[in-house]
Coordinates of C-alpha atoms in Angstrom, one line a residue:
M263 CA 0.0 0.0 0.0
E264 CA 1.2 3.5 -0.8
L265 CA 0.4 6.7 1.0
G266 CA -1.2 9.7 -0.5
F267 CA -2.7 13.0 0.8
F268 CA -6.2 14.4 0.2
T269 CA -7.5 17.6 1.5
M270 CA -10.7 19.6 1.1
P271 CA -9.5 21.7 4.1
I272 CA -12.1 23.0 6.5
H273 CA -10.7 25.9 8.5
P274 CA -12.2 27.9 11.4
L275 CA -14.0 30.9 9.9
E276 CA -12.0 33.4 12.1
K277 CA -8.6 32.0 10.9
D278 CA -6.6 34.3 8.7
W279 CA -7.0 33.2 5.1
R280 CA -3.3 33.7 4.4
Q281 CA -2.3 31.4 7.3
C282 CA -4.8 28.7 6.1
M283 CA -3.2 28.7 2.6
R284 CA 0.4 28.7 4.0
E285 CA -0.4 25.7 6.2
D286 CA -2.2 23.9 3.4
Q287 CA 0.9 24.4 1.2
E288 CA 3.2 23.2 3.9
A289 CA 1.1 20.1 4.4
F290 CA 1.8 19.2 0.7
V291 CA 5.5 20.0 1.0
L292 CA 5.8 17.8 4.0
A293 CA 3.9 14.9 2.4
D294 CA 6.3 15.1 -0.6
E295 CA 9.3 15.1 1.8
L296 CA 7.9 12.0 3.5
G297 CA 7.6 10.1 0.2
F298 CA 3.9 10.3 -0.3
A299 CA 3.0 9.1 -3.8
E300 CA 0.3 11.7 -4.6
G301 CA -1.7 14.6 -3.2
Y302 CA -5.1 16.0 -4.0
V303 CA -6.8 19.3 -3.1
G304 CA -10.4 20.3 -3.5
E305 CA -12.1 23.5 -4.3
H306 CA -15.2 25.5 -3.4
V307 CA -16.1 29.1 -4.3
T308 CA -18.8 29.9 -1.7
D309 CA -17.6 28.4 1.6
L310 CA -15.5 30.5 4.0
A311 CA -14.4 27.3 5.8
E312 CA -13.5 25.3 2.7
N313 CA -11.6 28.2 1.4
I314 CA -9.5 26.9 -1.4
T315 CA -11.4 28.4 -4.3
S316 CA -9.4 26.9 -7.2
C317 CA -7.6 23.7 -6.9
M318 CA -5.6 24.4 -10.1
I319 CA -4.3 27.8 -8.8
F320 CA -3.4 26.2 -5.5
I321 CA -1.5 23.3 -7.2
A322 CA 0.3 25.8 -9.4
T323 CA 1.8 27.4 -6.3
L324 CA 3.3 24.1 -5.4
A325 CA 4.9 23.4 -8.8
S326 CA 8.4 24.3 -7.8
R327 CA 8.1 23.1 -4.2
V328 CA 6.8 19.6 -4.5
K329 CA 9.6 17.6 -6.2
G330 CA 8.4 14.1 -6.6
M331 CA 4.8 13.6 -5.6
R332 CA 2.1 13.6 -8.2
L333 CA -0.5 16.4 -7.7
G334 CA -4.2 16.0 -8.3
T335 CA -7.2 18.2 -8.6
G336 CA -9.6 16.9 -6.0
T337 CA -11.8 17.9 -7.8
V338 CA -12.5 20.4 -10.6
N339 CA -16.3 20.9 -10.4
L340 CA -17.0 20.8 -14.1
P341 CA -20.5 22.3 -14.3
N342 CA -19.1 25.6 -12.8
T343 CA -16.7 26.4 -15.6
H344 CA -16.7 26.4 -19.4
P345 CA -15.0 23.2 -20.7
A346 CA -12.7 25.1 -23.0
H347 CA -11.3 27.0 -20.0
V348 CA -10.8 23.8 -18.0
A349 CA -9.1 22.1 -21.0
A350 CA -6.6 25.0 -21.4
Q351 CA -5.8 25.4 -17.7
V352 CA -5.3 21.7 -17.0
A353 CA -3.1 21.4 -20.1
M354 CA -0.9 24.3 -18.9
L355 CA -0.8 22.9 -15.3
D356 CA 0.3 19.5 -16.5
H357 CA 3.3 21.2 -18.2
L358 CA 4.1 23.2 -15.1
L359 CA 4.2 19.9 -13.2
D360 CA 6.4 18.2 -15.8
G361 CA 3.6 15.6 -16.5
R362 CA 2.8 14.9 -12.8
L363 CA -0.8 16.0 -12.8
I364 CA -3.8 13.8 -12.0
F365 CA -7.1 15.2 -13.3
G366 CA -9.8 14.8 -10.6
I367 CA -13.3 15.7 -11.8
S368 CA -16.8 15.8 -10.3
P369 CA -20.2 17.4 -10.8
G370 CA -19.6 19.4 -7.6
G371 CA -21.3 18.7 -4.3
L372 CA -21.6 22.2 -2.7
L373 CA -25.1 23.5 -3.4
S374 CA -24.2 27.1 -2.8
D375 CA -21.5 26.8 -5.6
A376 CA -24.2 25.5 -7.9
E377 CA -26.5 28.4 -7.0
I378 CA -23.9 31.1 -7.6
F379 CA -23.0 29.7 -11.0
G380 CA -26.7 29.3 -12.0
N381 CA -26.7 25.5 -11.9
L382 CA -28.8 24.8 -8.9
D383 CA -31.8 23.6 -10.9
N384 CA -29.8 22.1 -13.8
D385 CA -29.0 18.5 -14.4
R386 CA -25.4 18.8 -13.1
N387 CA -24.6 15.2 -13.9
A388 CA -25.5 15.8 -17.5
M389 CA -23.4 19.0 -17.4
F390 CA -20.5 17.0 -16.0
L391 CA -20.6 14.4 -18.7
E392 CA -21.0 17.0 -21.5
S393 CA -18.1 18.9 -20.1
I394 CA -15.6 16.1 -19.8
D395 CA -16.5 14.8 -23.3
M396 CA -15.8 18.2 -24.7
I397 CA -12.5 18.5 -22.8
L398 CA -11.3 15.2 -24.1
S399 CA -12.3 16.2 -27.6
I400 CA -10.4 19.5 -27.3
W401 CA -7.3 17.5 -26.3
T402 CA -7.6 14.8 -28.9
K403 CA -9.0 16.6 -32.0
D404 CA -7.6 19.5 -34.1
A405 CA -9.0 23.0 -34.1
P406 CA -11.5 24.5 -34.8
Y407 CA -13.3 21.8 -32.8
D408 CA -16.9 22.6 -33.6
L409 CA -18.5 21.0 -30.6
N410 CA -22.2 21.6 -30.0
G411 CA -23.9 20.6 -26.8
R412 CA -26.9 21.1 -24.6
F413 CA -25.0 23.4 -22.2
W414 CA -21.9 24.7 -24.1
N415 CA -20.6 25.2 -27.6
V416 CA -16.9 25.1 -28.5
S417 CA -15.5 26.4 -31.7
T418 CA -12.8 28.6 -33.2
A419 CA -14.0 28.2 -36.8
R420 CA -14.5 31.9 -37.4
T421 CA -11.1 33.0 -36.0
L422 CA -8.7 30.1 -36.6
M423 CA -5.3 31.1 -38.0
A424 CA -3.5 27.8 -37.6
E425 CA -0.3 29.0 -39.2
I426 CA 0.4 31.4 -36.3
G427 CA -1.2 29.2 -33.6
Q428 CA -4.4 31.3 -33.1
G429 CA -7.5 29.4 -32.3
I430 CA -5.8 26.3 -30.9
V431 CA -5.9 25.1 -27.3
G432 CA -2.7 23.6 -26.1
K433 CA -2.6 19.9 -25.2
P434 CA -1.4 18.4 -21.9
M435 CA 2.1 17.0 -21.5
Q436 CA 0.7 13.6 -20.8
R437 CA -0.9 12.1 -23.9
P438 CA -3.6 11.8 -24.7
H439 CA -4.4 13.3 -21.3
P440 CA -3.5 13.1 -17.6
P441 CA -4.9 10.1 -15.6
I442 CA -8.5 10.9 -14.6
V443 CA -10.0 10.1 -11.2
V444 CA -13.4 10.7 -9.7
T445 CA -14.4 11.0 -6.1
A446 CA -17.1 8.6 -4.8
V447 CA -19.4 9.5 -1.9
A448 CA -22.4 7.2 -2.5
P449 CA -22.9 3.6 -1.3
F450 CA -22.8 1.2 -4.3
S451 CA -21.8 4.1 -6.4
K452 CA -23.0 3.9 -10.0
G453 CA -20.5 6.7 -10.7
V454 CA -17.6 4.4 -9.8
T455 CA -18.8 1.8 -12.3
A456 CA -19.4 4.3 -15.1
A457 CA -16.0 5.9 -14.4
A458 CA -14.1 2.6 -14.5
A459 CA -15.9 1.6 -17.7
R460 CA -14.4 4.8 -19.3
G461 CA -10.9 4.1 -18.0
W462 CA -11.0 6.3 -15.0
D463 CA -10.2 5.4 -11.4
P464 CA -12.0 6.1 -8.1
I465 CA -11.3 7.8 -4.8
S466 CA -13.5 6.7 -2.0
A467 CA -14.3 9.7 0.3
N468 CA -13.1 9.9 3.9
F469 CA -16.7 10.8 5.1
L470 CA -18.2 7.5 3.9
M471 CA -18.9 4.7 6.3
P472 CA -16.5 1.8 6.0
K473 CA -19.3 -0.5 4.9
W474 CA -20.0 1.7 1.9
V475 CA -16.4 2.2 1.1
A476 CA -16.3 -1.6 0.7
S477 CA -19.1 -1.5 -1.7
H478 CA -17.0 0.5 -4.2
R479 CA -14.7 -2.5 -4.7
Q480 CA -17.2 -4.5 -6.7
C481 CA -18.5 -1.3 -8.4
Y482 CA -15.0 -0.7 -9.7
I483 CA -14.5 -4.3 -10.8
D484 CA -17.8 -4.3 -12.7
G485 CA -17.0 -1.1 -14.5
C486 CA -13.6 -2.4 -15.6
V487 CA -15.3 -5.5 -17.0
Q488 CA -17.8 -3.3 -18.8
G489 CA -14.9 -1.2 -20.3
G490 CA -12.9 -4.3 -21.3
R491 CA -10.0 -3.4 -19.0
T492 CA -8.3 -5.4 -16.3
A493 CA -9.5 -4.4 -12.8
D494 CA -6.3 -3.3 -11.0
L495 CA -7.2 -2.6 -7.4
A496 CA -3.9 -0.8 -7.1
N497 CA -5.7 2.1 -8.9
W498 CA -8.3 2.4 -6.2
R499 CA -7.7 5.2 -3.6
V500 CA -9.4 5.4 -0.3
A501 CA -9.3 8.5 1.9
K502 CA -9.3 8.3 5.7
S503 CA -9.1 10.7 8.6
I504 CA -6.2 9.7 10.8
F505 CA -4.2 11.2 13.7
V506 CA -1.1 9.5 15.2
S507 CA 0.8 10.3 18.4
E508 CA 3.2 8.4 20.6
D509 CA 1.0 9.5 23.5
P510 CA -2.5 7.9 23.5
A511 CA -3.9 10.6 25.8
Q512 CA -2.6 13.3 23.6
A513 CA -4.1 11.6 20.5
R514 CA -7.5 11.4 22.1
E515 CA -7.5 15.0 23.3
Y516 CA -6.4 16.3 19.8
V517 CA -9.2 14.4 18.1
M518 CA -12.0 14.4 20.7
G519 CA -11.2 17.5 22.8
P520 CA -13.0 20.9 22.6
N521 CA -10.5 22.4 20.2
S522 CA -10.3 19.4 17.9
P523 CA -10.0 20.1 14.1
Y524 CA -11.5 16.7 13.5
L525 CA -14.6 17.5 15.4
Y526 CA -14.9 20.8 13.6
Y527 CA -14.4 19.2 10.3
Y528 CA -17.1 16.5 10.8
R529 CA -19.5 19.0 12.4
Q530 CA -19.3 21.1 9.3
L531 CA -19.8 18.1 7.0
L532 CA -22.5 16.6 9.0
T533 CA -24.5 19.8 9.0
K534 CA -24.2 20.3 5.3
L535 CA -24.9 16.7 4.3
V536 CA -27.9 16.2 6.6
K537 CA -29.3 19.6 5.5
N538 CA -28.9 18.5 1.8
G539 CA -30.7 15.1 2.4
R540 CA -27.5 13.0 2.4
A541 CA -27.6 11.7 6.0
N542 CA -27.6 8.2 4.5
L543 CA -23.9 8.5 3.9
F544 CA -23.4 8.2 7.7
K545 CA -25.7 5.3 8.1
E546 CA -24.7 1.7 8.0
D547 CA -28.3 0.7 8.4
Q548 CA -30.5 2.8 6.2
S549 CA -33.5 2.3 8.6
M550 CA -31.5 4.4 11.1
P551 CA -33.4 7.6 11.8
D552 CA -31.7 10.9 10.9
E553 CA -31.7 12.1 14.5
A554 CA -29.5 9.1 15.4
V555 CA -26.8 10.3 13.1
T556 CA -24.9 12.2 15.8
L557 CA -21.5 13.8 15.6
E558 CA -20.3 11.2 18.2
H559 CA -21.5 8.4 15.9
V560 CA -19.7 9.9 12.9
M561 CA -16.4 10.4 14.8
D562 CA -16.5 6.9 16.2
R563 CA -16.8 5.3 12.7
L564 CA -14.7 7.7 10.6
V565 CA -11.7 8.9 12.5
T566 CA -8.8 6.6 13.4
F567 CA -6.4 7.9 16.1
G568 CA -3.9 6.7 18.6
T569 CA -0.4 5.3 18.8
P570 CA 1.3 3.9 15.7
D571 CA 0.5 0.3 16.7
K572 CA -3.2 1.1 17.4
V573 CA -3.6 3.1 14.2
A574 CA -1.9 0.3 12.2
D575 CA -4.1 -2.4 13.7
E576 CA -7.3 -0.4 13.0
L577 CA -6.3 0.4 9.4
L578 CA -5.5 -3.3 8.8
A579 CA -9.0 -4.2 10.1
F580 CA -10.4 -1.5 7.8
R581 CA -8.6 -3.1 4.8
E582 CA -10.0 -6.5 5.9
L583 CA -13.4 -5.0 5.5
T584 CA -12.9 -3.1 2.3
G585 CA -10.5 -5.4 0.5
Q586 CA -7.2 -4.4 -0.9
F587 CA -6.7 -0.9 -2.4
G588 CA -3.6 0.7 -3.8
T589 CA -3.3 4.1 -2.0
L590 CA -4.4 5.2 1.4
L591 CA -5.1 9.0 1.2
Y592 CA -4.3 10.6 4.6
A593 CA -7.0 13.3 4.9
G594 CA -6.0 16.9 5.6
H595 CA -7.4 18.8 8.6
D596 CA -6.7 22.2 10.0
W597 CA -3.4 22.6 11.9
V598 CA -4.7 23.6 15.3
D599 CA -1.3 22.6 16.7
T600 CA 1.3 22.7 13.9
D601 CA 3.8 20.5 15.7
L602 CA 1.3 17.8 16.5
A603 CA -0.2 17.9 13.0
R604 CA 3.2 17.5 11.4
R605 CA 4.3 14.8 13.8
S606 CA 1.2 12.8 13.0
K607 CA 1.9 12.8 9.3
I608 CA 5.6 11.9 10.0
L609 CA 4.5 9.0 12.2
M610 CA 2.0 7.8 9.6
A611 CA 4.8 7.6 7.0
E612 CA 7.6 6.3 9.1
K613 CA 5.9 4.1 11.6
V614 CA 2.3 3.2 10.6
L615 CA 2.8 2.5 6.9
P616 CA 5.7 0.0 7.5
L617 CA 3.7 -1.8 10.2
I618 CA 0.8 -2.2 7.7
N619 CA 2.9 -3.4 4.8
D620 CA 5.0 -5.7 7.0
A621 CA 1.8 -7.3 8.4
E622 CA 0.3 -7.8 4.9
K623 CA 3.6 -9.2 3.6
N624 CA 3.7 -11.7 6.5
K625 CA 0.1 -12.6 5.9
A626 CA 0.7 -13.2 2.2
E627 CA 3.8 -15.4 2.9
A628 CA 1.9 -17.4 5.5
A629 CA -0.8 -18.2 2.9
I630 CA 1.8 -19.7 0.5

């Protein structure tokens, strides 16, 4: 198993925006220094807590600082931007990163973003599909494109001067395009199946109950079969909220205490998702009433914390439930205590990951 990093950071509303961005940048730099394989960042325009408004701009600020880790948009919310704009910016960003970009896409989940862009009452899934099809066409076809859709049109037919380069969108460094991933937040996600059938790979969200994360395994396999491709579970990423400390009491206080960034994070998510009718994501039994979906219930099921040994044991049990996946994405949270937050990530890379991989290696050898 490899380690990655995924953050849709949720910061306190009163925290200086500049400090939030500096700490988020440092979280990626640290992950790179620790040998993390890849790192993703989300975006929202209308949320003062989730205050990275453009994942592409944020990634661009890391181009010269992150040396080895692949960087991913997590995700570009396609209905909110013209597909020609996305195609051009992603292509440029892939070159800035010397071909290390992973293109994460979604219809977008924040309803206030949909409203401000005029999409609240639209079929955003249809917009998503039209957008990515146009983006891929721009990257694989020659100008003037002449793409006509339900939501957008793309053409440079009237202004093309190919001999001087006018009217042509640049192509990504990776051909035909960067790897495409989608985030999955629904149990038995049809989106995972559809994505896998198209050659894309899934990220299972860190706010989905373990039982529903496990359901994505077969969805991914089914999609690969439909698409005529080999199902390689090494391409399945799973995000998880984790905190590691040598001191178990310190770990509990940081995660469950009154100033916990983990409590703040899940309180925000729980409020939004329940309000939007998505409380089912936090239920392992769908007959469970909404009022039983408490913050305590969510924290108990979704946050792994403690000493390296305890965290490794719990993550091994989690992988027994979900089945094998390729990359565990360590979820980013606000740095309430910079030293403890950095130390947790260091312990995850230097202590927990070796314990997990050694245990799985020994298990595999014993089965021979």
